[in-house]
Amino acid sequence: MSRSSTTIRRAWSGSDDVAWTEVGEGDPILIGGWWMSHLVHDLEYEPIRGFIDALARHRRVIRMDAPGSGLTRSSRGSSITVERHVAALGAVLDAAGVQSATVLAGSSGAPVAIEFAASHPDRVSGLILSGAYLRGADIAPEGDRDALVDLVRRSWGVGGRVMSDVFFPDATGEQQRAYLRHQRASGSSEAAAEALADVYALDATAAAGTVRAPTLVLHRRGDRAIPLALGAETARAVPGAELRILEGTAHHPWHGDSGTLLRNALEFAGVDAAELDVVEASQERPASRPDAPISDRERQVLLLVAQGRTDAQIADELYLSVHTVHRHVANARRKLGVPSRAAAAAWVTAHPD
């Protein structure tokens, strides 16, 4: 049974009626909104539900829809600024009766969380950033940004597929269809386009250097939506921040190898490693198909992946090119119907010859 909660609460913040909810017990983790979140539909999407449930095994998880998205009611007289986002975070903590929390922010939530930590240092006990950037204008050239906003506004279907290819490039066909259904359910094409334009306008460059909270920056090496260079720049800008580079291409923390990201985040949030019982979110569980048709070489490669070897290390040991190793992993994942190298490695470990 899912631990996730859909009891929607409200917090007033200026012109924004901010929707929030919570689940779990213990020290609080606040998950700010991101582009096109939706408190109810997010829990109907298995990857997010599994991610939230895993966090809630150890912490009180407070979620919110940012101004302009999901169930939060916002006036749209102009762009929704970072100041409105920051005010909404504070209003949710007030409504939850929380003075200080660990803030977990992904993607466009990262610059907002940085601004919040800089302006409200007493309210942020720790900052965990995933797929982070400082300045939206650095994500892509201006012409590309404008074109994507226009495409999403004109055709949510086509725009959504483009976004899916960037956010979750290794998704199977079934996973992509589920992601697109979730994306379209979360808001209209106009709301998505306006929120995307706001994402590109965010800029926490000036605030980053004044953050005093302990900060962990998690970034997947092959992230296409927010390149690793922007995550590394974020870690350099925040005093004392630690950058941990994770393998994978998925942008959102609940896609791909979510189990590794969860373990890093929870350990940083103070959960004792000996007590962690993080079970990778449901999309990461190994397929129960003992007769899956993977080749002997694919099995050999996956067993080395299970031992924690990188593609380069596997290539050296098996006298292959790195490209060939990557291809073997990708082929095995496709045959097994799993979304990540970690899930494929888990399958082959659970199904020995």
mmCIF file of N, CA and C in Angstrom, residues 107-174:
data_model
loop_
_atom_site.group_PDB
_atom_site.id
_atom_site.type_symbol
_atom_site.label_atom_id
_atom_site.label_comp_id
_atom_site.label_asym_id
_atom_site.label_seq_id
_atom_site.Cartn_x
_atom_site.Cartn_y
_atom_site.Cartn_z
ATOM 1 N N SER A 107 15.929 20.353 -10.866
ATOM 2 C CA SER A 107 15.735 21.123 -12.085
ATOM 3 C C SER A 107 15.449 22.591 -11.769
ATOM 4 N N SER A 108 14.313 23.119 -12.231
ATOM 5 C CA SER A 108 14.025 24.539 -12.026
ATOM 6 C C SER A 108 13.750 24.865 -10.568
ATOM 7 N N GLY A 109 13.528 23.849 -9.736
ATOM 8 C CA GLY A 109 13.391 24.104 -8.316
ATOM 9 C C GLY A 109 14.703 24.493 -7.666
ATOM 10 N N ALA A 110 15.841 24.197 -8.338
ATOM 11 C CA ALA A 110 17.151 24.452 -7.743
ATOM 12 C C ALA A 110 17.451 25.937 -7.558
ATOM 13 N N PRO A 111 17.324 26.777 -8.588
ATOM 14 C CA PRO A 111 17.596 28.192 -8.359
ATOM 15 C C PRO A 111 16.646 28.817 -7.342
ATOM 16 N N VAL A 112 15.405 28.342 -7.297
ATOM 17 C CA VAL A 112 14.460 28.841 -6.287
ATOM 18 C C VAL A 112 14.937 28.450 -4.898
ATOM 19 N N ALA A 113 15.358 27.193 -4.731
ATOM 20 C CA ALA A 113 15.830 26.730 -3.424
ATOM 21 C C ALA A 113 17.080 27.487 -2.991
ATOM 22 N N ILE A 114 17.954 27.784 -3.942
ATOM 23 C CA ILE A 114 19.164 28.556 -3.626
ATOM 24 C C ILE A 114 18.784 29.954 -3.133
ATOM 25 N N GLU A 115 17.854 30.594 -3.828
ATOM 26 C CA GLU A 115 17.395 31.917 -3.397
ATOM 27 C C GLU A 115 16.760 31.845 -2.009
ATOM 28 N N PHE A 116 15.987 30.809 -1.754
ATOM 29 C CA PHE A 116 15.332 30.667 -0.457
ATOM 30 C C PHE A 116 16.371 30.464 0.648
ATOM 31 N N ALA A 117 17.360 29.597 0.386
ATOM 32 C CA ALA A 117 18.404 29.340 1.385
ATOM 33 C C ALA A 117 19.221 30.595 1.664
ATOM 34 N N ALA A 118 19.455 31.397 0.628
ATOM 35 C CA ALA A 118 20.241 32.622 0.803
ATOM 36 C C ALA A 118 19.478 33.673 1.587
ATOM 37 N N SER A 119 18.182 33.793 1.331
ATOM 38 C CA SER A 119 17.392 34.851 1.979
ATOM 39 C C SER A 119 16.788 34.420 3.307
ATOM 40 N N HIS A 120 16.714 33.108 3.557
ATOM 41 C CA HIS A 120 16.139 32.600 4.809
ATOM 42 C C HIS A 120 17.068 31.526 5.386
ATOM 43 N N PRO A 121 18.277 31.898 5.769
ATOM 44 C CA PRO A 121 19.251 30.889 6.222
ATOM 45 C C PRO A 121 18.804 30.103 7.445
ATOM 46 N N ASP A 122 17.950 30.700 8.273
ATOM 47 C CA ASP A 122 17.487 30.005 9.475
ATOM 48 C C ASP A 122 16.435 28.951 9.173
ATOM 49 N N ARG A 123 15.937 28.905 7.949
ATOM 50 C CA ARG A 123 14.868 27.978 7.601
ATOM 51 C C ARG A 123 15.342 26.779 6.789
ATOM 52 N N VAL A 124 16.619 26.761 6.431
ATOM 53 C CA VAL A 124 17.154 25.676 5.598
ATOM 54 C C VAL A 124 18.295 24.994 6.349
ATOM 55 N N SER A 125 18.047 23.769 6.790
ATOM 56 C CA SER A 125 19.078 23.015 7.505
ATOM 57 C C SER A 125 20.018 22.294 6.557
ATOM 58 N N GLY A 126 19.575 22.078 5.349
ATOM 59 C CA GLY A 126 20.398 21.440 4.333
ATOM 60 C C GLY A 126 19.761 21.617 2.974
ATOM 61 N N LEU A 127 20.595 21.596 1.931
ATOM 62 C CA LEU A 127 20.117 21.831 0.574
ATOM 63 C C LEU A 127 20.600 20.683 -0.309
ATOM 64 N N ILE A 128 19.655 19.985 -0.941
ATOM 65 C CA ILE A 128 19.979 18.898 -1.862
ATOM 66 C C ILE A 128 19.439 19.281 -3.228
ATOM 67 N N LEU A 129 20.336 19.424 -4.194
ATOM 68 C CA LEU A 129 19.968 19.882 -5.536
ATOM 69 C C LEU A 129 20.237 18.780 -6.545
ATOM 70 N N SER A 130 19.270 18.496 -7.387
ATOM 71 C CA SER A 130 19.407 17.451 -8.400
ATOM 72 C C SER A 130 19.160 18.049 -9.782
ATOM 73 N N GLY A 131 20.067 17.790 -10.718
ATOM 74 C CA GLY A 131 19.904 18.342 -12.062
ATOM 75 C C GLY A 131 19.825 19.850 -12.032
ATOM 76 N N ALA A 132 20.722 20.478 -11.276
ATOM 77 C CA ALA A 132 20.595 21.900 -10.954
ATOM 78 C C ALA A 132 21.287 22.810 -11.963
ATOM 79 N N TYR A 133 20.823 24.056 -11.961
ATOM 80 C CA TYR A 133 21.462 25.128 -12.720
ATOM 81 C C TYR A 133 21.244 26.420 -11.953
ATOM 82 N N LEU A 134 22.039 27.436 -12.274
ATOM 83 C CA LEU A 134 21.904 28.735 -11.627
ATOM 84 C C LEU A 134 21.050 29.689 -12.437
ATOM 85 N N ARG A 135 21.231 29.691 -13.756
ATOM 86 C CA ARG A 135 20.621 30.710 -14.613
ATOM 87 C C ARG A 135 19.948 30.043 -15.800
ATOM 88 N N GLY A 136 18.645 30.252 -15.919
ATOM 89 C CA GLY A 136 17.896 29.609 -16.986
ATOM 90 C C GLY A 136 18.382 29.947 -18.374
ATOM 91 N N ALA A 137 18.914 31.147 -18.548
ATOM 92 C CA ALA A 137 19.397 31.563 -19.870
ATOM 93 C C ALA A 137 20.579 30.728 -20.334
ATOM 94 N N ASP A 138 21.242 30.019 -19.406
ATOM 95 C CA ASP A 138 22.398 29.209 -19.778
ATOM 96 C C ASP A 138 22.017 27.814 -20.261
ATOM 97 N N ILE A 139 20.752 27.449 -20.145
ATOM 98 C CA ILE A 139 20.337 26.103 -20.518
ATOM 99 C C ILE A 139 20.456 25.888 -22.022
ATOM 100 N N ALA A 140 20.097 26.896 -22.800
ATOM 101 C CA ALA A 140 20.128 26.786 -24.263
ATOM 102 C C ALA A 140 20.176 28.193 -24.847
ATOM 103 N N PRO A 141 20.591 28.340 -26.110
ATOM 104 C CA PRO A 141 20.578 29.664 -26.751
ATOM 105 C C PRO A 141 19.165 30.249 -26.773
ATOM 106 N N GLU A 142 19.085 31.559 -26.803
ATOM 107 C CA GLU A 142 17.798 32.237 -26.722
ATOM 108 C C GLU A 142 16.826 31.766 -27.805
ATOM 109 N N GLY A 143 17.307 31.615 -29.026
ATOM 110 C CA GLY A 143 16.428 31.184 -30.107
ATOM 111 C C GLY A 143 15.840 29.809 -29.861
ATOM 112 N N ASP A 144 16.651 28.895 -29.312
ATOM 113 C CA ASP A 144 16.166 27.548 -29.009
ATOM 114 C C ASP A 144 15.142 27.588 -27.879
ATOM 115 N N ARG A 145 15.398 28.438 -26.885
ATOM 116 C CA ARG A 145 14.450 28.541 -25.774
ATOM 117 C C ARG A 145 13.102 29.066 -26.260
ATOM 118 N N ASP A 146 13.150 30.124 -27.056
ATOM 119 C CA ASP A 146 11.902 30.704 -27.570
ATOM 120 C C ASP A 146 11.142 29.711 -28.447
ATOM 121 N N ALA A 147 11.888 28.950 -29.246
ATOM 122 C CA ALA A 147 11.251 27.987 -30.148
ATOM 123 C C ALA A 147 10.554 26.882 -29.370
ATOM 124 N N LEU A 148 11.176 26.430 -28.278
ATOM 125 C CA LEU A 148 10.569 25.355 -27.502
ATOM 126 C C LEU A 148 9.328 25.851 -26.763
ATOM 127 N N VAL A 149 9.388 27.043 -26.205
ATOM 128 C CA VAL A 149 8.206 27.610 -25.549
ATOM 129 C C VAL A 149 7.062 27.729 -26.552
ATOM 130 N N ASP A 150 7.375 28.198 -27.743
ATOM 131 C CA ASP A 150 6.348 28.351 -28.778
ATOM 132 C C ASP A 150 5.792 26.996 -29.203
ATOM 133 N N LEU A 151 6.653 25.994 -29.330
ATOM 134 C CA LEU A 151 6.191 24.665 -29.727
ATOM 135 C C LEU A 151 5.254 24.078 -28.674
ATOM 136 N N VAL A 152 5.621 24.201 -27.402
ATOM 137 C CA VAL A 152 4.768 23.682 -26.329
ATOM 138 C C VAL A 152 3.423 24.393 -26.338
ATOM 139 N N ARG A 153 3.430 25.705 -26.584
ATOM 140 C CA ARG A 153 2.180 26.471 -26.600
ATOM 141 C C ARG A 153 1.290 26.047 -27.773
ATOM 142 N N ARG A 154 1.887 25.816 -28.921
ATOM 143 C CA ARG A 154 1.105 25.492 -30.123
ATOM 144 C C ARG A 154 0.665 24.040 -30.163
ATOM 145 N N SER A 155 1.513 23.139 -29.643
ATOM 146 C CA SER A 155 1.186 21.716 -29.704
ATOM 147 C C SER A 155 1.780 21.016 -28.490
ATOM 148 N N TRP A 156 0.948 20.818 -27.471
ATOM 149 C CA TRP A 156 1.406 20.164 -26.257
ATOM 150 C C TRP A 156 1.845 18.734 -26.558
ATOM 151 N N GLY A 157 1.180 18.091 -27.532
ATOM 152 C CA GLY A 157 1.542 16.724 -27.887
ATOM 153 C C GLY A 157 2.949 16.637 -28.442
ATOM 154 N N VAL A 158 3.240 17.439 -29.479
ATOM 155 C CA VAL A 158 4.573 17.420 -30.086
ATOM 156 C C VAL A 158 5.614 17.963 -29.111
ATOM 157 N N GLY A 159 5.282 19.082 -28.449
ATOM 158 C CA GLY A 159 6.213 19.662 -27.484
ATOM 159 C C GLY A 159 6.523 18.708 -26.353
ATOM 160 N N GLY A 160 5.485 17.976 -25.896
ATOM 161 C CA GLY A 160 5.699 17.015 -24.831
ATOM 162 C C GLY A 160 6.641 15.903 -25.234
ATOM 163 N N ARG A 161 6.515 15.437 -26.474
ATOM 164 C CA ARG A 161 7.417 14.370 -26.951
ATOM 165 C C ARG A 161 8.847 14.876 -27.019
ATOM 166 N N VAL A 162 9.021 16.119 -27.465
ATOM 167 C CA VAL A 162 10.372 16.700 -27.504
ATOM 168 C C VAL A 162 10.945 16.770 -26.088
ATOM 169 N N MET A 163 10.144 17.239 -25.145
ATOM 170 C CA MET A 163 10.603 17.326 -23.760
ATOM 171 C C MET A 163 10.911 15.946 -23.199
ATOM 172 N N SER A 164 10.081 14.966 -23.550
ATOM 173 C CA SER A 164 10.308 13.603 -23.064
ATOM 174 C C SER A 164 11.631 13.051 -23.558
ATOM 175 N N ASP A 165 11.952 13.305 -24.823
ATOM 176 C CA ASP A 165 13.216 12.814 -25.376
ATOM 177 C C ASP A 165 14.414 13.430 -24.665
ATOM 178 N N VAL A 166 14.246 14.649 -24.182
ATOM 179 C CA VAL A 166 15.339 15.327 -23.476
ATOM 180 C C VAL A 166 15.388 14.899 -22.012
ATOM 181 N N PHE A 167 14.229 14.847 -21.359
ATOM 182 C CA PHE A 167 14.173 14.545 -19.932
ATOM 183 C C PHE A 167 14.440 13.069 -19.624
ATOM 184 N N PHE A 168 13.978 12.174 -20.495
ATOM 185 C CA PHE A 168 14.023 10.735 -20.202
ATOM 186 C C PHE A 168 14.409 9.991 -21.478
ATOM 187 N N PRO A 169 15.633 10.220 -21.982
ATOM 188 C CA PRO A 169 16.007 9.709 -23.292
ATOM 189 C C PRO A 169 16.083 8.190 -23.398
ATOM 190 N N ASP A 170 16.304 7.493 -22.294
ATOM 191 C CA ASP A 170 16.430 6.046 -22.331
ATOM 192 C C ASP A 170 15.136 5.325 -21.998
ATOM 193 N N ALA A 171 14.024 6.051 -21.979
ATOM 194 C CA ALA A 171 12.743 5.432 -21.660
ATOM 195 C C ALA A 171 12.357 4.414 -22.724
ATOM 196 N N THR A 172 11.736 3.323 -22.285
ATOM 197 C CA THR A 172 11.144 2.401 -23.236
ATOM 198 C C THR A 172 9.889 3.058 -23.823
ATOM 199 N N GLY A 173 9.330 2.446 -24.852
ATOM 200 C CA GLY A 173 8.121 3.001 -25.437
ATOM 201 C C GLY A 173 6.994 3.122 -24.429
ATOM 202 N N GLU A 174 6.812 2.096 -23.612
ATOM 203 C CA GLU A 174 5.762 2.120 -22.597
ATOM 204 C C GLU A 174 6.023 3.213 -21.559
#
